């Protein structure tokens, strides 16, 4: 049955049930006329009757009798009979003998008199039905005059049942009748309370200045337990009619939030059946608890105006935009469900109260999307954003996030305590770079699957700004590693899968790692120790120190703290350190580098260097002698500020060229240039580089000299000569003497980043840890990390946000739409999306 048909059947049934309450003329057949003896002998125990005694009908009593006749049908629906008792002239009993008695109507239950009504108080059908029911429902409907009386009734009901509080300007009105009829039906379910005191309505907190209109409130006392706080009240917005009251009580009895697991188009609730819209809060399992609180907050605000449902994306396959966080279903037949992106709960409430708001929001979204598209098109000459393009292209591809724990405000600190080392990705769900890094992060999680003691997790800062503020996250994305008892370490490298995996793996061990025996030191150089890194290929650095080289050892330890996560550093300073150093033909203090599991070992003598000098020296020594240039490692070599001798190749270089270039690179211990090669198949951007050099891509392989830091001149090695060490050195001497003509010269502007967001070298310099900031972070001076008291703290100093910024970021609890999607305000920030690369 369709929703429209269900509403029709429901309305028809209810109207059929209430039809008899509509007064009609010509109901005299229901009015009995009896003698006093017949009347009193016909009274039945528990049955109510309204009687009017008279000797004869005077002209003045005729209007009253007409109203009595008209009310007979309505009262009969409530089991109340209406009787006109004809008194004989000689009858002088209590009800027939006195003149005053003949001006009254009497309400009996069985043979017991309940109430006497002056006939002028029963002036129409509404007043008759209202006053009769009011008298009969004495226990079901409490009348109050003061705020204290109302509060006493509320307190007595708290935790037990709800209350219906009605204000009518006067008794005997149509509104009074509607309240009494509702009390007759629902009096056993809710406690009804009535007042005619306008001052009590104001004292009870009603903001309406107009007290001439009747009001009705549903008081949710069953859920209240605090005797100090009043019961939450929901006002009925419609006029007081029996149908409206029934509708309002029906809505109050419906679930506050309905949890659904099907397509919204198929959902039908009591709200839709009664002609009200249904609002869906779109959720996901990671933010379910917060979304449920949001849905409950919205439901209280819209109670009586709209229904609220919580729909989990994980249970229903919806072909909608990922950023949509609210859906609206109207009771109108044939109108599709509208999916929207709203900023906060205030917009949801406005959406329901203002019917034109839906179209306005959709129009605004379309205009903003068009504006963004136009901006991106206008910036194509300076910004070909491959990150955004990749995210947009694959936005419908579901990421495998099973290995990554989603953290919230409630679970963040407890998760850090459960695992020895927790990796946390702080990101923003609306931001392109964050989403791109999230993909790399899933690949890292797959690579580290099964690694003991390491937990990979994520925090969506758009959903949980409070967590990110406390953790001093000032840019997106940010990755931090938390270890029990130590300060968190922030990752500042490239966002590739390989680089992230390496950082996490290397962060597992202390840096520097103190080695106790020569066997441990040699096992460390072979990559066998520590066991956590035995299956991971890395370069090992071993510092060897005698008891007399304490200054160099302290500098080495400080350098290790700076380079933690980027390199493995071991330290040996036992009594037999001299014997170990002799094995590698150096004297302590010395540095030993082992590449490829110990197959290539180099020894370097250490002088009285500062910690900062040692950091730069280690970074330099870790660079490959003859590296393959890629997009990821290019910034490291550009930082050296040296000319490049690049061998471009369409695939792997030949064995002869590789051997000769390696000899050239090794032959100059402090060479004034970077000897490297670039594989165009693995790094296709190299073709664009060659076109910038020579206008077209020349035949390969090709050896090129280019100095990007001075002059920008490009020289091409003669193609008729073979690539040998002697030929290259001879050619370089000609270059130095100015005997060669450059093939092209690059302007300085051509090599500047097109936008500040692309200045990766500047970012790396800014991210480079400064040694003075670490002098007070020695482990013996660092307090242990305690989540509740000190959740933040990095190895680098960050500027704390202002109080205003924190307030804006955190927002009001329960008011933000967290859930699965960003807020509209996020769009204003997308222009800055690459300032964190």
Coordinates of N, CA and C in Angstrom, one line a residue, residues 72-258:
X72 N -27.1 15.5 22.7 CA -27.4 14.1 23.1 C -26.6 13.1 22.3
X73 N -26.5 13.4 21.0 CA -25.7 12.4 20.1 C -24.3 12.4 20.5
X74 N -23.7 13.6 20.7 CA -22.3 13.7 21.1 C -22.0 13.0 22.4
X75 N -22.9 13.3 23.4 CA -22.7 12.7 24.7 C -22.9 11.1 24.7
X76 N -23.8 10.7 23.8 CA -24.0 9.3 23.8 C -22.7 8.5 23.4
X77 N -21.9 9.2 22.5 CA -20.6 8.5 22.1 C -19.7 8.2 23.3
X78 N -19.9 8.9 24.4 CA -19.1 8.7 25.6 C -19.9 7.9 26.7
X79 N -21.0 7.3 26.3 CA -21.8 6.5 27.2 C -22.6 7.3 28.1
X80 N -23.0 8.6 27.8 CA -23.7 9.5 28.6 C -25.1 9.7 28.0
X81 N -26.1 9.3 28.7 CA -27.5 9.6 28.2 C -28.0 10.9 28.6
X82 N -28.9 11.5 27.8 CA -29.5 12.8 28.0 C -31.0 12.6 28.2
X83 N -31.6 13.1 29.3 CA -33.0 12.8 29.7 C -33.6 14.1 30.0
X84 N -34.8 14.3 29.5 CA -35.7 15.4 29.9 C -36.8 14.8 30.8
X85 N -36.7 15.2 32.1 CA -37.7 14.7 33.1 C -38.8 15.6 33.2
X86 N -40.0 15.1 32.9 CA -41.3 15.9 33.0 C -41.8 15.8 34.4
X87 N -41.8 16.8 35.2 CA -42.3 16.8 36.6 C -43.8 17.1 36.6
X88 N -44.6 16.3 37.3 CA -46.0 16.5 37.5 C -46.2 17.8 38.4
X89 N -47.3 18.5 38.2 CA -47.5 19.7 38.9 C -47.5 19.5 40.4
X90 N -48.0 18.4 40.9 CA -48.1 18.1 42.3 C -46.8 17.7 42.9
X91 N -45.8 17.4 42.1 CA -44.5 16.9 42.6 C -43.7 18.1 43.3
X92 N -43.4 17.9 44.5 CA -42.6 18.9 45.3 C -41.3 18.4 45.8
X93 N -40.8 17.3 45.1 CA -39.5 16.7 45.5 C -38.4 17.7 45.3
X94 N -37.2 17.2 45.6 CA -36.0 18.0 45.6 C -35.7 18.6 44.2
X95 N -35.9 17.8 43.1 CA -35.6 18.2 41.8 C -36.7 18.9 41.0
X96 N -38.0 18.6 41.5 CA -39.1 19.2 40.8 C -39.9 20.3 41.6
X97 N -39.7 20.3 42.9 CA -40.5 21.2 43.7 C -39.9 22.6 43.9
X98 N -38.7 22.8 43.6 CA -38.1 24.2 43.9 C -37.9 24.9 42.5
X99 N -38.1 26.2 42.5 CA -37.9 26.9 41.3 C -36.5 26.9 40.9
X100 N -35.5 27.1 41.8 CA -34.1 27.1 41.5 C -33.7 25.8 40.9
X101 N -34.3 24.7 41.4 CA -33.9 23.4 40.9 C -34.3 23.2 39.4
X102 N -35.3 23.9 39.0 CA -35.8 23.8 37.6 C -34.9 24.6 36.7
X103 N -34.0 25.4 37.2 CA -33.1 26.1 36.3 C -31.7 25.5 36.2
X104 N -31.6 24.2 36.6 CA -30.3 23.5 36.6 C -30.4 22.2 35.8
X105 N -29.3 21.7 35.4 CA -29.2 20.4 34.8 C -28.3 19.6 35.8
X106 N -28.6 18.2 35.9 CA -27.9 17.4 36.9 C -27.2 16.2 36.2
X107 N -26.0 16.0 36.7 CA -25.2 14.9 36.1 C -25.1 13.8 37.2
X108 N -25.6 12.6 36.8 CA -25.6 11.5 37.7 C -24.6 10.4 37.1
X109 N -24.0 9.7 38.1 CA -23.4 8.4 37.7 C -24.0 7.4 38.6
X110 N -24.8 6.5 37.9 CA -25.7 5.6 38.6 C -26.8 6.5 39.3
X111 N -27.0 6.3 40.6 CA -28.0 7.2 41.3 C -27.3 8.2 42.2
X112 N -26.0 8.4 41.9 CA -25.2 9.4 42.7 C -25.1 10.7 41.9
X113 N -25.4 11.8 42.5 CA -25.3 13.1 41.9 C -23.8 13.5 41.8
X114 N -23.3 13.8 40.6 CA -21.9 14.2 40.5 C -21.8 15.7 40.5
X115 N -22.7 16.4 39.7 CA -22.5 17.9 39.6 C -23.8 18.5 39.2
X116 N -24.1 19.7 39.7 CA -25.2 20.5 39.2 C -24.7 21.6 38.3
X117 N -25.4 21.8 37.2 CA -24.9 22.9 36.2 C -26.0 23.9 36.1
X118 N -25.8 25.2 36.3 CA -26.7 26.2 36.0 C -27.0 26.2 34.4
X119 N -28.2 26.3 34.1 CA -28.5 26.2 32.6 C -27.8 27.3 31.8
X120 N -27.5 28.5 32.4 CA -26.8 29.5 31.6 C -25.4 29.1 31.4
X121 N -24.9 28.1 32.1 CA -23.5 27.6 31.8 C -23.4 26.6 30.7
X122 N -24.6 26.1 30.3 CA -24.7 25.1 29.2 C -25.4 25.8 28.0
X123 N -24.6 26.7 27.4 CA -25.2 27.6 26.4 C -25.1 27.0 25.0
X124 N -24.3 26.0 24.8 CA -24.2 25.4 23.4 C -23.7 24.0 23.6
X125 N -23.6 23.3 22.5 CA -23.1 21.9 22.5 C -21.7 21.8 23.1
X126 N -20.8 22.7 22.7 CA -19.5 22.7 23.2 C -19.4 22.8 24.7
X127 N -20.1 23.7 25.2 CA -20.1 23.9 26.7 C -20.7 22.8 27.4
X128 N -21.7 22.2 26.8 CA -22.4 21.0 27.5 C -21.4 19.8 27.5
X129 N -20.8 19.5 26.4 CA -19.9 18.3 26.3 C -18.7 18.6 27.2
X130 N -18.1 19.8 27.1 CA -16.9 20.2 27.9 C -17.1 20.1 29.4
X131 N -18.2 20.7 29.9 CA -18.5 20.7 31.3 C -18.8 19.3 31.8
X132 N -19.6 18.5 31.0 CA -20.0 17.2 31.5 C -18.8 16.3 31.6
X133 N -17.9 16.3 30.5 CA -16.7 15.5 30.6 C -15.7 16.0 31.6
X134 N -15.7 17.3 31.8 CA -14.8 17.8 32.9 C -15.2 17.3 34.3
X135 N -16.5 17.2 34.5 CA -17.0 16.7 35.8 C -16.7 15.2 35.9
X136 N -16.9 14.5 34.8 CA -16.7 13.0 34.9 C -15.3 12.6 35.0
X137 N -14.4 13.4 34.4 CA -12.9 13.1 34.4 C -12.2 13.9 35.4
X138 N -12.8 14.0 36.6 CA -12.2 14.8 37.7 C -10.8 14.3 38.0
X139 N -10.6 12.9 38.1 CA -9.3 12.4 38.4 C -8.3 12.3 37.2
X140 N -8.8 12.3 36.0 CA -8.0 12.2 34.8 C -7.5 13.6 34.4
X141 N -8.2 14.7 34.7 CA -7.8 16.0 34.4 C -7.7 16.9 35.6
X142 N -6.5 17.3 35.9 CA -6.2 18.1 37.1 C -6.3 19.6 36.7
X143 N -7.0 20.4 37.5 CA -7.1 21.8 37.3 C -6.1 22.5 38.2
X144 N -5.2 23.4 37.7 CA -4.2 24.1 38.5 C -4.3 25.6 38.3
X145 N -4.0 26.3 39.3 CA -4.0 27.7 39.3 C -2.7 28.4 39.4
X146 N -1.7 27.7 40.1 CA -0.4 28.3 40.3 C 0.7 27.4 39.7
X147 N 1.9 28.1 39.6 CA 3.0 27.3 39.1 C 3.5 26.2 40.0
X148 N 3.3 26.5 41.3 CA 3.7 25.5 42.3 C 2.8 24.2 42.1
X149 N 1.5 24.4 41.9 CA 0.7 23.2 41.7 C 1.1 22.4 40.4
X150 N 1.5 23.2 39.4 CA 1.9 22.5 38.1 C 3.2 21.7 38.4
X151 N 4.2 22.3 39.1 CA 5.5 21.7 39.4 C 5.3 20.5 40.3
X152 N 4.4 20.5 41.2 CA 4.1 19.4 42.1 C 3.6 18.2 41.3
X153 N 2.7 18.5 40.3 CA 2.2 17.4 39.5 C 3.4 16.8 38.6
X154 N 4.2 17.7 38.0 CA 5.3 17.3 37.2 C 6.2 16.4 38.0
X155 N 6.6 16.8 39.2 CA 7.6 16.1 40.0 C 7.0 14.7 40.3
X156 N 5.7 14.6 40.6 CA 5.1 13.3 40.9 C 5.1 12.4 39.7
X157 N 5.1 13.0 38.5 CA 5.1 12.2 37.3 C 6.4 11.8 36.7
X158 N 7.5 12.5 37.1 CA 8.8 12.3 36.6 C 9.2 10.8 36.7
X159 N 9.7 10.2 35.6 CA 10.1 8.9 35.6 C 9.0 7.9 35.5
X160 N 7.7 8.3 35.5 CA 6.6 7.4 35.5 C 5.8 7.6 34.2
X161 N 5.3 8.8 33.9 CA 4.4 9.0 32.8 C 4.5 10.4 32.3
X162 N 3.9 10.7 31.1 CA 4.0 12.0 30.6 C 2.7 12.8 30.9
X163 N 2.8 14.1 30.6 CA 1.7 15.0 31.0 C 1.3 15.9 29.8
X164 N 0.0 16.1 29.7 CA -0.6 17.0 28.6 C -1.1 18.2 29.4
X165 N -0.5 19.4 29.2 CA -0.8 20.6 29.8 C -1.5 21.5 28.8
X166 N -2.8 21.9 29.2 CA -3.6 22.7 28.3 C -4.0 24.0 29.0
X167 N -4.0 25.1 28.2 CA -4.5 26.4 28.7 C -5.6 26.8 27.8
X168 N -6.8 27.1 28.4 CA -7.9 27.6 27.6 C -8.3 28.9 28.3
X169 N -8.6 30.0 27.6 CA -9.0 31.2 28.2 C -10.3 31.1 29.1
X170 N -11.1 30.2 28.7 CA -12.4 30.0 29.5 C -12.9 28.6 29.3
X171 N -13.7 28.1 30.3 CA -14.3 26.8 30.2 C -15.5 26.9 29.3
X172 N -15.9 25.8 28.8 CA -17.1 25.7 28.0 C -16.9 26.1 26.6
X173 N -15.7 26.3 26.1 CA -15.4 26.7 24.8 C -15.1 25.4 23.9
X174 N -15.0 25.6 22.6 CA -14.7 24.5 21.7 C -13.4 23.9 22.0
X175 N -12.4 24.8 22.4 CA -11.1 24.3 22.8 C -11.1 23.4 24.0
X176 N -11.9 23.9 25.0 CA -12.1 23.2 26.3 C -12.7 21.8 26.0
X177 N -13.7 21.8 25.1 CA -14.3 20.5 24.7 C -13.3 19.6 24.1
X178 N -12.5 20.1 23.2 CA -11.5 19.3 22.5 C -10.5 18.6 23.5
X179 N -10.1 19.4 24.5 CA -9.2 18.9 25.5 C -9.8 17.8 26.3
X180 N -11.1 18.0 26.7 CA -11.8 17.0 27.4 C -12.0 15.7 26.6
X181 N -12.4 15.9 25.4 CA -12.6 14.7 24.6 C -11.3 13.9 24.4
X182 N -10.1 14.6 24.3 CA -8.8 13.9 24.2 C -8.5 13.3 25.5
X183 N -8.8 13.9 26.6 CA -8.6 13.3 27.9 C -9.4 12.0 28.1
X184 N -10.6 12.0 27.6 CA -11.5 10.8 27.7 C -10.8 9.7 27.0
X185 N -10.1 9.9 25.8 CA -9.5 8.9 25.1 C -8.1 8.5 25.6
X186 N -7.3 9.5 26.0 CA -5.9 9.3 26.4 C -5.7 9.4 27.9
X187 N -6.7 9.6 28.7 CA -6.5 9.9 30.1 C -5.9 8.8 30.9
X188 N -6.0 7.6 30.4 CA -5.3 6.5 31.1 C -3.9 6.3 30.7
X189 N -3.5 7.0 29.6 CA -2.1 7.0 29.1 C -1.3 8.1 29.6
X190 N -1.8 9.4 29.5 CA -1.1 10.6 30.0 C -2.0 11.3 31.0
X191 N -1.3 12.0 31.9 CA -1.9 12.9 32.9 C -2.3 14.2 32.2
X192 N -3.6 14.5 32.2 CA -4.0 15.8 31.6 C -4.1 16.9 32.7
X193 N -3.6 18.1 32.4 CA -3.7 19.2 33.4 C -4.2 20.4 32.6
X194 N -5.2 21.1 33.3 CA -5.9 22.2 32.6 C -5.8 23.4 33.5
X195 N -5.7 24.6 32.8 CA -5.7 25.8 33.5 C -6.4 26.9 32.7
X196 N -7.0 27.9 33.3 CA -7.5 29.0 32.6 C -6.8 30.3 33.1
X197 N -5.7 30.1 33.8 CA -4.9 31.3 34.4 C -3.9 31.7 33.4
X198 N -4.0 32.9 32.8 CA -3.0 33.4 31.9 C -1.7 33.6 32.5
X199 N -1.7 34.0 33.8 CA -0.4 34.3 34.5 C 0.4 33.0 34.7
X200 N -0.3 31.9 34.9 CA 0.4 30.6 35.0 C 1.0 30.2 33.7
X201 N 0.4 30.5 32.6 CA 0.9 30.2 31.3 C 2.2 31.0 31.1
X202 N 2.3 32.2 31.5 CA 3.5 33.0 31.4 C 4.6 32.5 32.3
X203 N 4.2 32.2 33.6 CA 5.1 31.7 34.6 C 5.7 30.4 34.2
X204 N 5.0 29.6 33.4 CA 5.5 28.3 33.0 C 6.5 28.4 31.8
X205 N 6.8 29.6 31.4 CA 7.8 29.8 30.3 C 7.3 30.0 28.9
X206 N 6.0 30.2 28.8 CA 5.5 30.4 27.4 C 5.9 31.8 26.9
X207 N 6.5 31.9 25.8 CA 7.0 33.2 25.3 C 5.9 33.9 24.5
X208 N 4.8 33.3 24.2 CA 3.7 34.0 23.4 C 3.1 35.1 24.3
X209 N 3.0 36.3 23.7 CA 2.4 37.4 24.5 C 0.9 37.3 24.4
X210 N 0.3 36.6 23.4 CA -1.1 36.5 23.2 C -1.6 35.4 24.0
X211 N -2.4 35.8 25.1 CA -3.0 34.8 25.9 C -4.5 34.6 25.6
X212 N -5.0 35.1 24.5 CA -6.4 35.0 24.2 C -6.6 33.6 23.4
X213 N -5.5 33.0 23.0 CA -5.6 31.7 22.3 C -5.3 30.6 23.2
X214 N -6.0 29.5 23.0 CA -5.7 28.3 23.8 C -4.4 27.7 23.3
X215 N -3.7 27.0 24.3 CA -2.4 26.4 24.0 C -2.4 25.0 24.6
X216 N -1.6 24.1 24.0 CA -1.4 22.8 24.5 C 0.0 22.4 24.4
X217 N 0.5 21.8 25.5 CA 1.9 21.3 25.6 C 2.0 19.9 26.0
X218 N 2.9 19.1 25.3 CA 3.1 17.8 25.7 C 4.4 17.8 26.6
X219 N 4.3 17.4 27.8 CA 5.4 17.4 28.8 C 6.0 16.0 28.9
X220 N 7.3 15.9 28.5 CA 8.0 14.6 28.5 C 8.6 14.3 29.9
X221 N 7.7 14.0 30.8 CA 8.1 13.8 32.2 C 8.6 12.3 32.4
X222 N 8.2 11.4 31.6 CA 8.6 10.0 31.8 C 10.1 9.9 31.7
X223 N 10.8 10.7 30.8 CA 12.2 10.6 30.7 C 13.0 11.5 31.7
X224 N 12.3 12.3 32.4 CA 12.9 13.3 33.3 C 13.1 12.6 34.7
X225 N 14.3 12.8 35.3 CA 14.6 12.3 36.6 C 15.0 13.4 37.6
X226 N 15.4 14.5 37.1 CA 15.9 15.6 37.9 C 14.7 16.4 38.4
X227 N 14.5 16.5 39.8 CA 13.4 17.2 40.3 C 13.5 18.7 40.2
X228 N 14.7 19.1 40.0 CA 14.9 20.6 39.9 C 14.5 21.1 38.5
X229 N 14.9 20.4 37.5 CA 14.6 20.8 36.1 C 13.2 20.5 35.7
X230 N 12.5 21.4 35.0 CA 11.1 21.1 34.5 C 11.1 20.0 33.4
X231 N 10.0 19.4 33.2 CA 9.9 18.4 32.1 C 10.1 19.2 30.8
X232 N 10.7 18.6 29.8 CA 10.8 19.1 28.5 C 9.4 19.2 27.9
X233 N 9.1 20.4 27.2 CA 7.8 20.6 26.7 C 7.8 20.8 25.2
X234 N 6.8 20.2 24.5 CA 6.7 20.4 23.1 C 5.3 21.0 22.8
X235 N 5.3 22.2 22.3 CA 4.0 22.9 22.1 C 3.4 22.4 20.8
X236 N 2.1 22.3 20.8 CA 1.3 22.0 19.6 C 1.1 23.3 18.8
X237 N 1.5 23.3 17.6 CA 1.5 24.5 16.8 C 0.1 24.8 16.2
X238 N -0.8 23.8 16.1 CA -2.1 24.0 15.5 C -3.1 24.5 16.5
X239 N -4.3 24.8 16.0 CA -5.4 25.2 16.9 C -5.9 24.0 17.6
X240 N -6.5 24.2 18.8 CA -6.9 23.1 19.6 C -8.3 22.5 19.1
X241 N -8.1 21.5 18.3 CA -9.3 20.7 17.9 C -9.0 19.2 18.2
X242 N -10.0 18.4 18.3 CA -9.8 17.0 18.7 C -8.9 16.3 17.7
X243 N -9.1 16.6 16.4 CA -8.2 16.0 15.4 C -6.8 16.4 15.5
X244 N -6.5 17.7 15.8 CA -5.1 18.2 15.9 C -4.5 17.6 17.2
X245 N -5.2 17.5 18.3 CA -4.7 17.0 19.5 C -4.3 15.5 19.3
X246 N -5.2 14.8 18.7 CA -4.9 13.4 18.4 C -3.7 13.2 17.6
X247 N -3.6 14.1 16.6 CA -2.4 14.1 15.7 C -1.1 14.4 16.5
X248 N -1.2 15.4 17.4 CA 0.0 15.8 18.1 C 0.4 14.6 19.1
X249 N -0.5 14.0 19.8 CA -0.2 13.0 20.7 C 0.3 11.7 20.0
X250 N -0.2 11.5 18.8 CA 0.3 10.4 17.9 C 1.8 10.7 17.6
X251 N 2.2 11.9 17.3 CA 3.5 12.2 17.0 C 4.4 12.1 18.2
X252 N 3.9 12.5 19.4 CA 4.7 12.5 20.6 C 5.0 11.0 21.0
X253 N 4.1 10.1 20.6 CA 4.3 8.7 20.9 C 5.2 8.0 20.0
X254 N 5.5 8.6 18.9 CA 6.4 8.0 17.9 C 7.8 8.0 18.4
X255 N 8.7 7.0 17.9 CA 10.1 7.1 18.3 C 10.8 8.4 18.0
X256 N 11.6 8.9 18.9 CA 12.3 10.2 18.7 C 13.1 10.1 17.4
X257 N 13.9 9.1 17.3 CA 14.7 8.9 16.1 C 14.5 7.5 15.6
X258 N 14.2 7.4 14.3 CA 14.0 6.0 13.7 C 15.2 5.6 13.0

